[in-house]
JSON list of C-alpha atoms and ligand atoms in Angstrom, two decimals:
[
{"chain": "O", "resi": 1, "resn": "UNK", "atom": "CA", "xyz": [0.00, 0.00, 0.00]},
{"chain": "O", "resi": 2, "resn": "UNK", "atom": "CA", "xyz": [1.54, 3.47, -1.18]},
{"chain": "O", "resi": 3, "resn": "UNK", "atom": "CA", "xyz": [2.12, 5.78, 1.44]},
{"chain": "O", "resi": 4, "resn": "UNK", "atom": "CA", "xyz": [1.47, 3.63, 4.59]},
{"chain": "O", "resi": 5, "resn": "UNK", "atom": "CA", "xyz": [4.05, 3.94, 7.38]},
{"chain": "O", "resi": 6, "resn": "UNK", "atom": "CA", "xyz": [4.21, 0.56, 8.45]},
{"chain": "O", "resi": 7, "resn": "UNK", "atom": "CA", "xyz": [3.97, -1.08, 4.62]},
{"chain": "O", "resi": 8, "resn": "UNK", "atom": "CA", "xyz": [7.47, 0.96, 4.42]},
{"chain": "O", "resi": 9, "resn": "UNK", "atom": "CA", "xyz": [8.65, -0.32, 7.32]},
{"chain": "O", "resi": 10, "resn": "UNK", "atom": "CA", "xyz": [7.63, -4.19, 6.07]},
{"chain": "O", "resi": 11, "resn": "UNK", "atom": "CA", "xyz": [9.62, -3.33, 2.76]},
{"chain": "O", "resi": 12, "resn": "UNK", "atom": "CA", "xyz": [12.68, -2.07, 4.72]},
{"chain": "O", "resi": 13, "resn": "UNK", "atom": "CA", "xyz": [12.53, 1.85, 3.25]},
{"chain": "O", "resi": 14, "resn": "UNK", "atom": "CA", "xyz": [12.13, 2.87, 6.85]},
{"chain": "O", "resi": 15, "resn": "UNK", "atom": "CA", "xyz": [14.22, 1.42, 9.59]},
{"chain": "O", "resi": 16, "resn": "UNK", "atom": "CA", "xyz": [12.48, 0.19, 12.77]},
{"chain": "O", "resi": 17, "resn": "UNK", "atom": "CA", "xyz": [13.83, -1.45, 15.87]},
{"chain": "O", "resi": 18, "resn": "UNK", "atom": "CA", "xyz": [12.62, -5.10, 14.89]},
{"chain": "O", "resi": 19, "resn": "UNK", "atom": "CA", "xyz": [11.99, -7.93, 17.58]},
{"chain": "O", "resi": 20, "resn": "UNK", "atom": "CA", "xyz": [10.25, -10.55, 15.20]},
{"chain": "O", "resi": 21, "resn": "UNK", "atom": "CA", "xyz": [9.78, -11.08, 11.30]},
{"chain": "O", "resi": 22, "resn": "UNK", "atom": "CA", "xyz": [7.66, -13.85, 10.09]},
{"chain": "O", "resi": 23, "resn": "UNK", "atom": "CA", "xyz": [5.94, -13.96, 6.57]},
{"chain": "O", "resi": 24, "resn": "UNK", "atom": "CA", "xyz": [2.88, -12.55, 8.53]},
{"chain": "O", "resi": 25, "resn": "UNK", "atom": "CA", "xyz": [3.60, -10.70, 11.34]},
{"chain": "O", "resi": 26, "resn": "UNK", "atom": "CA", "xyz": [6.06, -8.11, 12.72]},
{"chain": "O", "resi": 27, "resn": "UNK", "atom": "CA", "xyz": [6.54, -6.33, 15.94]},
{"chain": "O", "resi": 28, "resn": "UNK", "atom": "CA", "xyz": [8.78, -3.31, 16.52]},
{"chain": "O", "resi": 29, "resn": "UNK", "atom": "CA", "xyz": [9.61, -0.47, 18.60]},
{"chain": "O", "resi": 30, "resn": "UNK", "atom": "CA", "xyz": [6.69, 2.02, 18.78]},
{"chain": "O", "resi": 31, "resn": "UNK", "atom": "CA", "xyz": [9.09, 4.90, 17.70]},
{"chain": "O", "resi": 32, "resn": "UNK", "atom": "CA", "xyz": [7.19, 7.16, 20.66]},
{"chain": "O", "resi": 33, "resn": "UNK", "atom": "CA", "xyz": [6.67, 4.88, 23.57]},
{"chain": "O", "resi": 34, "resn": "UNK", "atom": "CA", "xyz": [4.31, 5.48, 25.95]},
{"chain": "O", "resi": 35, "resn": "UNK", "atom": "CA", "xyz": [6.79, 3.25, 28.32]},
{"chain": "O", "resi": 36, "resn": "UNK", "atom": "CA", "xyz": [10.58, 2.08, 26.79]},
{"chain": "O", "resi": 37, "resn": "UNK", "atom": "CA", "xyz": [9.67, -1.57, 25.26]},
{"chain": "O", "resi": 38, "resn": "UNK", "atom": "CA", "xyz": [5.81, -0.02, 24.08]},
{"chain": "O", "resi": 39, "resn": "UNK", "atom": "CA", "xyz": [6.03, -3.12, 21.19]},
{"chain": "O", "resi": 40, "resn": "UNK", "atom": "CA", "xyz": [3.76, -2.88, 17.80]},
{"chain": "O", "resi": 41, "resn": "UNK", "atom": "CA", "xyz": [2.30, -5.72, 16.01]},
{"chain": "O", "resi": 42, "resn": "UNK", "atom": "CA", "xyz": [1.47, -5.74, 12.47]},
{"chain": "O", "resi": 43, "resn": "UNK", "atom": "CA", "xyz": [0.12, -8.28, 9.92]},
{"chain": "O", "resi": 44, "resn": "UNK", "atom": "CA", "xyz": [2.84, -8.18, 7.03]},
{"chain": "O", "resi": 45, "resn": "UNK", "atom": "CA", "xyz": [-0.29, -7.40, 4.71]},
{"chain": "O", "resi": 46, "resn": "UNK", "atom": "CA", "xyz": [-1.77, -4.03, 4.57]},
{"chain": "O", "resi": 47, "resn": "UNK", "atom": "CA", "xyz": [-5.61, -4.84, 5.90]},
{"chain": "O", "resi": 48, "resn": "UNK", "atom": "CA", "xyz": [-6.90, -1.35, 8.28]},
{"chain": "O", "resi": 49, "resn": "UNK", "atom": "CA", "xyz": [-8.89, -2.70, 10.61]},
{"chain": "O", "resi": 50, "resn": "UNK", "atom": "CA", "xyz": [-9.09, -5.69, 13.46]},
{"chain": "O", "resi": 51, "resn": "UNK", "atom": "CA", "xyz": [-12.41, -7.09, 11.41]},
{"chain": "O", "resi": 52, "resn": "UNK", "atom": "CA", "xyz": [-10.33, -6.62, 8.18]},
{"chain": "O", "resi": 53, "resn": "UNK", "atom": "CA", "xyz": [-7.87, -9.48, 9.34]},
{"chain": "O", "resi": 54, "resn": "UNK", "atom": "CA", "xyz": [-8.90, -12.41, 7.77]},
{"chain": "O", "resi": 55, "resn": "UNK", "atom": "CA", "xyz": [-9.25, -14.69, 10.52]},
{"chain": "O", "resi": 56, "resn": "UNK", "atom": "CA", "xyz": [-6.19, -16.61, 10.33]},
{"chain": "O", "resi": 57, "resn": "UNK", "atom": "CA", "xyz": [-4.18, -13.63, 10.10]},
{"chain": "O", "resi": 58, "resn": "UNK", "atom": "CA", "xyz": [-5.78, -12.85, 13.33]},
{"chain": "O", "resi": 59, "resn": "UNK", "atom": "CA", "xyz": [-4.71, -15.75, 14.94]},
{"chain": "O", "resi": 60, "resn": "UNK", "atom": "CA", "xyz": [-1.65, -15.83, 14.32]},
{"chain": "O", "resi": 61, "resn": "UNK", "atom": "CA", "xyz": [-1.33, -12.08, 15.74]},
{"chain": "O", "resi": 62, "resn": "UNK", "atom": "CA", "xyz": [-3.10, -13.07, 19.11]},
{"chain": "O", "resi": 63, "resn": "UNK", "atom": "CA", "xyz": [-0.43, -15.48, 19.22]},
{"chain": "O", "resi": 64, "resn": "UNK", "atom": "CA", "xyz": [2.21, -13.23, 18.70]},
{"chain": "O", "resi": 65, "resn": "UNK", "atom": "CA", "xyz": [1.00, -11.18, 21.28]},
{"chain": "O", "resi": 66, "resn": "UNK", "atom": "CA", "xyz": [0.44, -13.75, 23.89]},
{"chain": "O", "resi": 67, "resn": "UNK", "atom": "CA", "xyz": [4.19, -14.44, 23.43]},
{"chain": "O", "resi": 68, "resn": "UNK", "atom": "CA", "xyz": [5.73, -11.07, 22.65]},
{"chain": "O", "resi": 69, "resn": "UNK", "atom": "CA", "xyz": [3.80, -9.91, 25.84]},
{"chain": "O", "resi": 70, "resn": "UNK", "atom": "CA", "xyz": [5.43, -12.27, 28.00]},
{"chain": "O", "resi": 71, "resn": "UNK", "atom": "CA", "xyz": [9.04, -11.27, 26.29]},
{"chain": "O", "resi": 72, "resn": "UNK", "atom": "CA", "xyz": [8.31, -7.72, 27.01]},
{"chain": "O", "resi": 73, "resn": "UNK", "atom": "CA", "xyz": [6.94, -7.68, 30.87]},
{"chain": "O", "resi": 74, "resn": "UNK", "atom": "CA", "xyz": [10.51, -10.11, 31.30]},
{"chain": "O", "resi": 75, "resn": "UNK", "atom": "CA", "xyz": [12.67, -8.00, 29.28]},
{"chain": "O", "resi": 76, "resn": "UNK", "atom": "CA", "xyz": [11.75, -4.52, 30.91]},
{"chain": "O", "resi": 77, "resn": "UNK", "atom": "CA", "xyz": [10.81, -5.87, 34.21]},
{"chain": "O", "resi": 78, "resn": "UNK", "atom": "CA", "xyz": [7.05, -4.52, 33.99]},
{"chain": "O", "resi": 79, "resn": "UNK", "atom": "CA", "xyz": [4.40, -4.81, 36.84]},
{"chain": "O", "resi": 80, "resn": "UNK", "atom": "CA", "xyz": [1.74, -5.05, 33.90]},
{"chain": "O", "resi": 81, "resn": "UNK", "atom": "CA", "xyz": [1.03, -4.43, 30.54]},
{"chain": "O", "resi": 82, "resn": "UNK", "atom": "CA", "xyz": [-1.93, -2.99, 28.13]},
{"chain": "O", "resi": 83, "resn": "UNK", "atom": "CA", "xyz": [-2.66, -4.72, 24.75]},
{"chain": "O", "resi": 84, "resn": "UNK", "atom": "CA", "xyz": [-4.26, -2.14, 23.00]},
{"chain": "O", "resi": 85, "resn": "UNK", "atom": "CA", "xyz": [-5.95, -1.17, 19.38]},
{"chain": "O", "resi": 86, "resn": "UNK", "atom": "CA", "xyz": [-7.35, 1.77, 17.79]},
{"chain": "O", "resi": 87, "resn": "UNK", "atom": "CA", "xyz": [-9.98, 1.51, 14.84]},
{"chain": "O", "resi": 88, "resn": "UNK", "atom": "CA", "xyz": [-10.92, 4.04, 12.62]},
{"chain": "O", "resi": 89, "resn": "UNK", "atom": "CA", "xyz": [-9.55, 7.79, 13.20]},
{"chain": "O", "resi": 90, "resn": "UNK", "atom": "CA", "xyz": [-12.55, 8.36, 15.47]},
{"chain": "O", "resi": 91, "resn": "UNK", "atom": "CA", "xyz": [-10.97, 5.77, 17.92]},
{"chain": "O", "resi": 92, "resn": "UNK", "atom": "CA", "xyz": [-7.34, 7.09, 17.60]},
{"chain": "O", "resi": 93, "resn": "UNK", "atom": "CA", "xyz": [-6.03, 5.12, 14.59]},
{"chain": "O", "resi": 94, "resn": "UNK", "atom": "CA", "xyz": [-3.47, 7.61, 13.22]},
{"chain": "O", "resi": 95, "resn": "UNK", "atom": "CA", "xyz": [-1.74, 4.64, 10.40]},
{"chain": "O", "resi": 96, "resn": "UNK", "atom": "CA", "xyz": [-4.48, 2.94, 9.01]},
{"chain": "O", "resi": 97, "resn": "UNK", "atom": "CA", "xyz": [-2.56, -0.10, 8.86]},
{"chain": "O", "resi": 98, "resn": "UNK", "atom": "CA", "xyz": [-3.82, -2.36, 11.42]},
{"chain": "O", "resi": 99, "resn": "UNK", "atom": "CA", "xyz": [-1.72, -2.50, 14.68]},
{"chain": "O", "resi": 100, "resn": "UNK", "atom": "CA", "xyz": [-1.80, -3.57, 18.01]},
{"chain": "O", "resi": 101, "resn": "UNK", "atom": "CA", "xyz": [0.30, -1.94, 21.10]},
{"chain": "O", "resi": 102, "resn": "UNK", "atom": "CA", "xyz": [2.07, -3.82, 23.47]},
{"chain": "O", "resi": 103, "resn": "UNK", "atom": "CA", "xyz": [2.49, -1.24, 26.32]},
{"chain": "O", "resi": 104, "resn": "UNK", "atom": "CA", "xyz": [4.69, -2.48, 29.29]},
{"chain": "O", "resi": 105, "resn": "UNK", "atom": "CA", "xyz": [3.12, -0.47, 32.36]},
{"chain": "O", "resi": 106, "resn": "UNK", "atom": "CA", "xyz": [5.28, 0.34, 35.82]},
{"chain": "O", "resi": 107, "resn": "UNK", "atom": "CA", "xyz": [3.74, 0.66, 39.20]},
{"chain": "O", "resi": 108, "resn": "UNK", "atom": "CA", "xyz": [3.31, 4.60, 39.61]},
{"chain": "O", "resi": 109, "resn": "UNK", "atom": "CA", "xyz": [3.55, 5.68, 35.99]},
{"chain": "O", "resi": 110, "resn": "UNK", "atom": "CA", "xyz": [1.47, 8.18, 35.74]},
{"chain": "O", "resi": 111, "resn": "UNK", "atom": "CA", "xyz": [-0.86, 6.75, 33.31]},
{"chain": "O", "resi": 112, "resn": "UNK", "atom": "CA", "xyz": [-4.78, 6.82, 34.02]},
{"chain": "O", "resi": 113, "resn": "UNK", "atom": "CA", "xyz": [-7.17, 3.85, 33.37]},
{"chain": "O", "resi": 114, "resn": "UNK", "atom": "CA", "xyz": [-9.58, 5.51, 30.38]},
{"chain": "O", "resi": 115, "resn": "UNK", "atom": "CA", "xyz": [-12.47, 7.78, 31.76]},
{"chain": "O", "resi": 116, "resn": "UNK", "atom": "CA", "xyz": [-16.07, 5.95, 32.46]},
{"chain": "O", "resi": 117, "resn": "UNK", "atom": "CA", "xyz": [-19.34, 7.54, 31.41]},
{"chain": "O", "resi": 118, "resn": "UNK", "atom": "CA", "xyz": [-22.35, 6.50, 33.32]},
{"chain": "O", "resi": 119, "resn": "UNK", "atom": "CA", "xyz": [-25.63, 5.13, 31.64]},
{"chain": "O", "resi": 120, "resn": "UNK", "atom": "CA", "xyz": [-29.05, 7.09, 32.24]},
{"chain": "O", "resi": 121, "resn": "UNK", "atom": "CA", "xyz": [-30.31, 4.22, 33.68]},
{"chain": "O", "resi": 122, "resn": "UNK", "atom": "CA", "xyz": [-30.32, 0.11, 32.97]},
{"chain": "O", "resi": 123, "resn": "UNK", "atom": "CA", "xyz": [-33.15, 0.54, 30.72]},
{"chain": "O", "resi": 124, "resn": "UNK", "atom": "CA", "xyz": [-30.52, 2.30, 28.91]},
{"chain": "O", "resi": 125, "resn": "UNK", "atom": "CA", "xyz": [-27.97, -0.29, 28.87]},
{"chain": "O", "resi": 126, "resn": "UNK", "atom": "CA", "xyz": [-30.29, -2.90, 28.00]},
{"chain": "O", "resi": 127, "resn": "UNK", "atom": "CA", "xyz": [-30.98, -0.98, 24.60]},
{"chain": "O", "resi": 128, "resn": "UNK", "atom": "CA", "xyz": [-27.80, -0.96, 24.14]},
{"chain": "O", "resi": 129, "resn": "UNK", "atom": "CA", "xyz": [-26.85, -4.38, 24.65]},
{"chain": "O", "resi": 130, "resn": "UNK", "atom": "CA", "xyz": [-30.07, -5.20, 22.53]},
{"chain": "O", "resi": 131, "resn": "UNK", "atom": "CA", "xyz": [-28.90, -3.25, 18.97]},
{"chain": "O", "resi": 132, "resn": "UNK", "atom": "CA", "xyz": [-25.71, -4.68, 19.50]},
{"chain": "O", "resi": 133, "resn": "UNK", "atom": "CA", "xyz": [-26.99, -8.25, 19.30]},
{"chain": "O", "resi": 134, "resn": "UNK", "atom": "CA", "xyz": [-29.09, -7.46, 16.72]},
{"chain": "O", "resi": 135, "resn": "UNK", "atom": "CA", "xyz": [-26.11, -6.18, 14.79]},
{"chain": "O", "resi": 136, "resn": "UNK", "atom": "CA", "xyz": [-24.38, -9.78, 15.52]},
{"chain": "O", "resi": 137, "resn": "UNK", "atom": "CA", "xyz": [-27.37, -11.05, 12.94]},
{"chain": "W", "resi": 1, "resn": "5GP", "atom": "P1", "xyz": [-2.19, 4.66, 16.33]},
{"chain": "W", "resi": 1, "resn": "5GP", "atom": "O1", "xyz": [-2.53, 5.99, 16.91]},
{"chain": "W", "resi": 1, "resn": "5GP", "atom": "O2", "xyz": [-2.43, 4.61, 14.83]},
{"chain": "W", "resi": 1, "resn": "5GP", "atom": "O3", "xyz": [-2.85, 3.51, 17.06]},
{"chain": "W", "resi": 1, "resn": "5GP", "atom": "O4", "xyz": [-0.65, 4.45, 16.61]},
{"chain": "W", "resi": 1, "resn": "5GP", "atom": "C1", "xyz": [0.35, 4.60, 15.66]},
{"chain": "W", "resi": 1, "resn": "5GP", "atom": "C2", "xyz": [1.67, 4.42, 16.38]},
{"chain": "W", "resi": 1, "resn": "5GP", "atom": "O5", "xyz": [2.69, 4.31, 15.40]},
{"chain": "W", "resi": 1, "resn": "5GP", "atom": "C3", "xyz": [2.05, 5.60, 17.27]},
{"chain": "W", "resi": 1, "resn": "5GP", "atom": "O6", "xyz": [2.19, 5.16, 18.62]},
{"chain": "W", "resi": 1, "resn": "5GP", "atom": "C4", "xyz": [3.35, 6.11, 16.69]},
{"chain": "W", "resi": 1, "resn": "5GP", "atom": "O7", "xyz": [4.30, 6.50, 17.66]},
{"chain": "W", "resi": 1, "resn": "5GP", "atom": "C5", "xyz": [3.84, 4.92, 15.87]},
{"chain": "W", "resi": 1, "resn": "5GP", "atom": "N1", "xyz": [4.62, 5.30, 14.69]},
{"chain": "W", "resi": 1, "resn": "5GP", "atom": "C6", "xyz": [4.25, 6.21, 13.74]},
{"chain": "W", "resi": 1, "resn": "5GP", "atom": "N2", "xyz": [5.20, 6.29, 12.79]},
{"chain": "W", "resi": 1, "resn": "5GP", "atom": "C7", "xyz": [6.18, 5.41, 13.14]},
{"chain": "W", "resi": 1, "resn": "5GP", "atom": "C8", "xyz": [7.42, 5.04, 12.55]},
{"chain": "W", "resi": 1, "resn": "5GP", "atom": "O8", "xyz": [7.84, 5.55, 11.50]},
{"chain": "W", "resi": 1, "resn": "5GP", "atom": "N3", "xyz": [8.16, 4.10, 13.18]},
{"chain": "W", "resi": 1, "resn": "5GP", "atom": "C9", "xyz": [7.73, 3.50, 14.35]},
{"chain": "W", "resi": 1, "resn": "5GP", "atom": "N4", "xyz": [8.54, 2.58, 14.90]},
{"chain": "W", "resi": 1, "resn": "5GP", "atom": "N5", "xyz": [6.57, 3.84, 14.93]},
{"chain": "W", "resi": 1, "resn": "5GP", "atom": "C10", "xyz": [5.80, 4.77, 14.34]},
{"chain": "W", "resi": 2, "resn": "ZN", "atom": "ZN1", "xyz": [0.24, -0.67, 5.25]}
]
């Protein structure tokens, strides 16, 4: 894909701080951590979203995760760590190539849990619940 970030990265015509190459996935350096180890993983193919993936591709990312989580919290000595995604611009997604964030987290860093909004009422929520289900088909 022309003009991605991370397809340039895949290709090698922008250096990154690899940890592992595989004919589907890679995970580097986030090149502005939120913490020092903050890991992305990419599918080698240029797909936007997390219901883009085709499912195996997904797999095998989850996978890489699972283990590339477990590197990271031993590498840099972490108390915990966020997995995290953004879709869509709306949610954050600044490359639309489809990423997830490996973000080793430290006792006392400063970072805050994401605000919660209250519903009106459980009527409310129930509604909600409700269209999403119907949206499942
Ligand atoms: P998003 O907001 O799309 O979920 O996150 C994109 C992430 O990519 C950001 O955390 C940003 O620091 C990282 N990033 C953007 N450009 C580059 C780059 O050229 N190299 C590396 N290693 N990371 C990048
Ligand atoms: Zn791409």
């Amino acid at each position: 894909m022309e003009n991605c970030v991370f397809c340039k990265i895949v290709a090698g015509e922008i250096p990154s701080a690899k940890i592992v190459e595989t004919e589907d996935v890679l995970a580097f350096l986030d090149i502005a951590p939120v913490n020092p180890g903050h890991t992305l993983i990419i599918p080698i193919r240029h797909f936007e979203t997390l219901w883009d993936l085709p499912e195996d591709i997904a797999l095998t990312l989850t996978r890489a995760i699972r283990k590339i989580s477990k590197a990271i919290m031993a590498a840099t000595k972490a108390d915990g760590l966020n997995v995290g995604m953004n879709n869509l611009r709306a949610a954050g997604q600044l490359v639309p190539h489809a990423h997830f964030h490996l973000i080793p987290r430290f006792a006392g860093d400063g970072l805050d849990h994401w605000p919660g909004k209250a519903y009106k009422n459980v009527e409310e929520m129930n509604l909600v619940a409700a269209d999403v289900r119907r949206a499942l088909g």
